[in-house]
Amino acid sequence: MASSLRHRRRVSVLLASALVAVGLTTLQGGSTAAASVQPSVGDPTVSQALRTVARFKGEWDSPPTVLANGETVDAPLLGNGDVGVAVGGSIDDQTFYLGKNDFFSTATNGIEPLGRIVLAVPGLAGADHHVVQNIAQAQVEGTYTLADQTLSSRSWVSATRNLFVTTLRLSGSRTQTATVTVQDGLGKAPSTSGGNGVLDADVQAGTTDAPGNPHTRIATSVRGTAARPSGNRISLTLKPGVTYTLAAAIQSSHDTPRYRSVAHTMASSVSDSSLAKLYAAHEAWWRAYWSRSFVQIPDQAVEKSWYGSLYLLGSVSRAGKYAPGLWGNWTTGAMNWFGDYHANYNYEAAFYPTLSTNHVAQMGNYDDPILDWMPRGRAKAAAAGYQGVLYPVGISPNGTSAADDLYNQKSDAVNFASDMVMKYEYTRSAAYARKVLPYLQQVGLFWQDYLTWDAATGTYTIENDAPQEGGVYPQTNSILSLGLVHLLFQGLIDMSEDLHINGSLLPAWRHIDSHLAPLPTMTRNGQTVFRQTSEGSGWVSDGNDVAVQAVYPGLQVGLNSPADLLRTARNTVEQLDNWHSDNSPATLYAAAAMVGYNPSTLMEELHAEATAYSYPNMAVHHYGGGIENLNVTTSGLDEMLLQSAQHDIKVFPNWPADSNAKFGGLLAYGNALVSSSIRDNAVEYVRITSRSGGRLTVTNPWPGKPMEYYANGVHKGTLAGTTVKLDTSVGETIDLAPAGTELAAIHRELTQPAKSAATASLATGFEAGQPGPTWTDTVDTVDAKGGGNYGITGLCCGLAGPQATLRTGEQAHTGDTSLMYSGYANGGSYDHAYMQVYGFNGAPLTVRDGTTLSYWIFPQSAATTPWVSAGSDDSTCVAVDLIFTDGSDLRDSGAGLHPADQCGHLKLDTWNHVTVDLGAVKAGQAVGKILVGYDRPGATGGYRGYVDDLTIG
């Protein structure tokens, strides 16, 4: 792909307060006499963010069950970016699983579980169990009630010190005996000692000691009683009305050579005043963390998942600490794939959300293990006969490797580079560029040596590089590597130009960037799509999204790309259909948003990720995927709200219609913080704070209309054009709004929460100018009540599946157009197909007393279509179905409109009028989606028909 498709920003010359506009631009008023100065408003992001995050909590009414499968756990989670705690079990045997990011065994180079603290109150066995994961305050709150007694607990891991704290308070009239048992990571008794009321337990990473193997002390004390340590257990008596505090200090040999004495001193010096100060610092850290950005959208499940993912990100990663492995610091046992740093997207994906969400500090430890591996990377490249560095699929800390195999891939090192390039483009930090350039140049050196020049085509090709692990050669022009190599050299060029270095290397880098082989394509189901290679792997349906990774994380296709390239990318997303597979979600949602894929579908699938594919702790989970899934709803949603990867800031670039939303403090390329709001399909304002200065390009959110331009509260004039270019100074705040908008009006809107919206009614005959379907030929597999598809295939003619699509000039009750449905049942015991037609993501359709659903339906027989068998009335087993925002559906509401109930009831080959009094069964509810469902267990053969003149109101 030619580099001309990418729009670079240069910051070598900063012209403060200068303005350049592209297109038909006018500047009215002036920057001096005609400019009006108005009071500025402080950044409202803080208050908006803190108010929003406080709404979201994880809740359990029974103990978690997924704790020992070596992957993501379903338990309440705590962490400070180094130490992690997962809370399992009931109060009579509650286990706090301790993990630490630096606890990698030097014997296996895999992460090991650190320890366990078991709190047992046997007298409360069988107690009601209610646990809340409070993400705003980063604590877990438990309530355990048996008869007239309740034990309340509050657990937290200090954000500023490696101290785990649990407070206990018992109500009622009786005392309860309790024990606190400290174990190693495998649940066995460790070596212990004690003194000053502290139980010291010493553990090591794994069962085999080796040079450099990390050792850790868990120093535990209990305040509020005369605790009785013995062996690895502390016994105590809980009295009603008394607060008891369990504190465990955790220090490893990587933290300090004096880890034993430091941990012991921490635990022995715990006091009420020291804990109060520590908790105040804990709260302050998390307040500052949450204050950096916010989103407010109608789908509360997706919004909760966004915040939940950020909570887990803040818990799992911290600058100055070891980087988290595949499963983060929640290590409850032997972790799959060694829990290492997997190079082919897993490690990288966990850090992508730090950028767009403006939590860049959480990426502070990302580079360390990669840079530490450079000597081995050089040796590995040299052994293969190449310059530069070559990395395997799985590295671990301090230059070690848990999986030192290439698996026929050459892309691991350049995959690692993707986060580095992105971080620079987002932050434009010269210091960061200097830090990572030595690594990036070594990766570039490898590719300069490895690429093959094809004189016949005038392109550089990539040979013998598998897009997936273990792909058998030949594998030419892996689309994954093409995208990442482009990104690498684009980053090298940008960093070097901005730093005014590497002038002699730039021509070669530019030549590679502009002459790499084109992204390979193929035809699938009549559509042009990307294929994985130009020779070798073509279309692979295995749950991966390799075919679209040149879009994300490769960033080589975006909304400014040519229309045919965008179409190919969207076709690829559609054909992949891997929304909820094991390996796609971490990158597929962002890629789909970046190329303008149907935003209603994106929101529906994100809703499924946030509900059906998430644990109560808000961790999105797929087999084989750990903290990489922190990038699912974060970057997926962020790219719908704000895009800038083509150095062009676009607000709400791919947002569902009729969906009010608001965001603040999201980070754009060029180190610009962006806030905006959309209401009734119109953007209300755009606020941009330039943290590095330099030129910013902004797409006009009001196409064809002028906009007011304010800088630091000063009216600068009126702009017009498709895009505008603004030369900004460091710290400058720019407000843009539709022409005629006063700054005071922008200030008011900035401080207000997003406005809710609702649809009053729907009336459509599917004609031009009337509300058209949100989806075409799309099975509803998202909601638990969606129904999905069981046993239904395409009616004929190579159709991929059941249909629900508009047809003109065939059958219509009124006008020329109607909605055609079709499918073929294959005799299964649950044959059915529920097709999505309309979605109301942003503005649910409210059901009131008297609200009625009405539609006309024309079921076909063999007399009117050759695709239905003679004598069959299968086409009558169809009904319009509704999914409500509470997850319920119309077909099971008792309204008598289940599709199976229509079998033989509707008349064939004529228009039947169907009405339902929705108010009688669903008043007060809201419609989130309209389906057309076929349902006839055991049926065999085709069905087909039409729906027209659909109304709800």
PDB file of N, CA, C and O in Angstrom, residues 111 197 244 258 291 342 357 374 534 544 567 684:
ATOM      1  N   ILE A 111       5.065 -17.717  34.738  1.00  0.00           N
ATOM      2  CA  ILE A 111       4.597 -17.086  35.968  1.00  0.00           C
ATOM      3  C   ILE A 111       3.975 -18.130  36.879  1.00  0.00           C
ATOM      4  O   ILE A 111       3.348 -19.090  36.419  1.00  0.00           O
ATOM      5  N   GLY A 197       3.621 -10.209  66.738  1.00  0.00           N
ATOM      6  CA  GLY A 197       2.260 -10.426  66.265  1.00  0.00           C
ATOM      7  C   GLY A 197       2.143 -10.627  64.777  1.00  0.00           C
ATOM      8  O   GLY A 197       1.035 -10.565  64.238  1.00  0.00           O
ATOM      9  N   TYR A 244     -12.007  -5.612  63.015  1.00  0.00           N
ATOM     10  CA  TYR A 244     -10.742  -6.348  62.938  1.00  0.00           C
ATOM     11  C   TYR A 244     -10.118  -6.089  61.569  1.00  0.00           C
ATOM     12  O   TYR A 244     -10.816  -6.037  60.557  1.00  0.00           O
ATOM     13  N   ARG A 258      16.189  -6.841  50.689  1.00  0.00           N
ATOM     14  CA  ARG A 258      15.762  -6.928  52.094  1.00  0.00           C
ATOM     15  C   ARG A 258      14.266  -7.224  52.187  1.00  0.00           C
ATOM     16  O   ARG A 258      13.587  -6.774  53.090  1.00  0.00           O
ATOM     17  N   SER A 291     -10.318  10.084  36.689  1.00  0.00           N
ATOM     18  CA  SER A 291     -10.567  11.444  36.221  1.00  0.00           C
ATOM     19  C   SER A 291     -10.038  11.711  34.820  1.00  0.00           C
ATOM     20  O   SER A 291     -10.284  12.784  34.261  1.00  0.00           O
ATOM     21  N   HIS A 342       3.165 -13.271  25.201  1.00  0.00           N
ATOM     22  CA  HIS A 342       2.981 -13.843  23.868  1.00  0.00           C
ATOM     23  C   HIS A 342       2.975 -12.727  22.819  1.00  0.00           C
ATOM     24  O   HIS A 342       2.162 -11.800  22.883  1.00  0.00           O
ATOM     25  N   THR A 357      -7.793   5.703  25.705  1.00  0.00           N
ATOM     26  CA  THR A 357      -8.533   6.065  26.919  1.00  0.00           C
ATOM     27  C   THR A 357      -7.789   7.072  27.787  1.00  0.00           C
ATOM     28  O   THR A 357      -8.280   7.456  28.848  1.00  0.00           O
ATOM     29  N   MET A 374      16.701  -7.804  23.632  1.00  0.00           N
ATOM     30  CA  MET A 374      17.411  -7.424  22.411  1.00  0.00           C
ATOM     31  C   MET A 374      18.699  -8.216  22.168  1.00  0.00           C
ATOM     32  O   MET A 374      18.953  -8.630  21.022  1.00  0.00           O
ATOM     33  N   SER A 534      -0.615 -13.676  -0.233  1.00  0.00           N
ATOM     34  CA  SER A 534      -0.767 -13.730  -1.681  1.00  0.00           C
ATOM     35  C   SER A 534      -0.478 -15.122  -2.205  1.00  0.00           C
ATOM     36  O   SER A 534      -0.985 -15.525  -3.255  1.00  0.00           O
ATOM     37  N   ASN A 544      -9.778 -16.679  14.067  1.00  0.00           N
ATOM     38  CA  ASN A 544      -8.835 -15.567  14.087  1.00  0.00           C
ATOM     39  C   ASN A 544      -9.313 -14.454  13.161  1.00  0.00           C
ATOM     40  O   ASN A 544     -10.143 -14.680  12.289  1.00  0.00           O
ATOM     41  N   ARG A 567     -14.273  -0.732   1.227  1.00  0.00           N
ATOM     42  CA  ARG A 567     -15.286  -1.747   0.946  1.00  0.00           C
ATOM     43  C   ARG A 567     -14.712  -3.145   1.163  1.00  0.00           C
ATOM     44  O   ARG A 567     -15.361  -4.012   1.735  1.00  0.00           O
ATOM     45  N   GLU A 684     -22.776  18.398  19.157  1.00  0.00           N
ATOM     46  CA  GLU A 684     -23.047  19.665  19.836  1.00  0.00           C
ATOM     47  C   GLU A 684     -21.808  20.553  19.912  1.00  0.00           C
ATOM     48  O   GLU A 684     -21.911  21.782  19.836  1.00  0.00           O
TER      49      GLU A 684
END
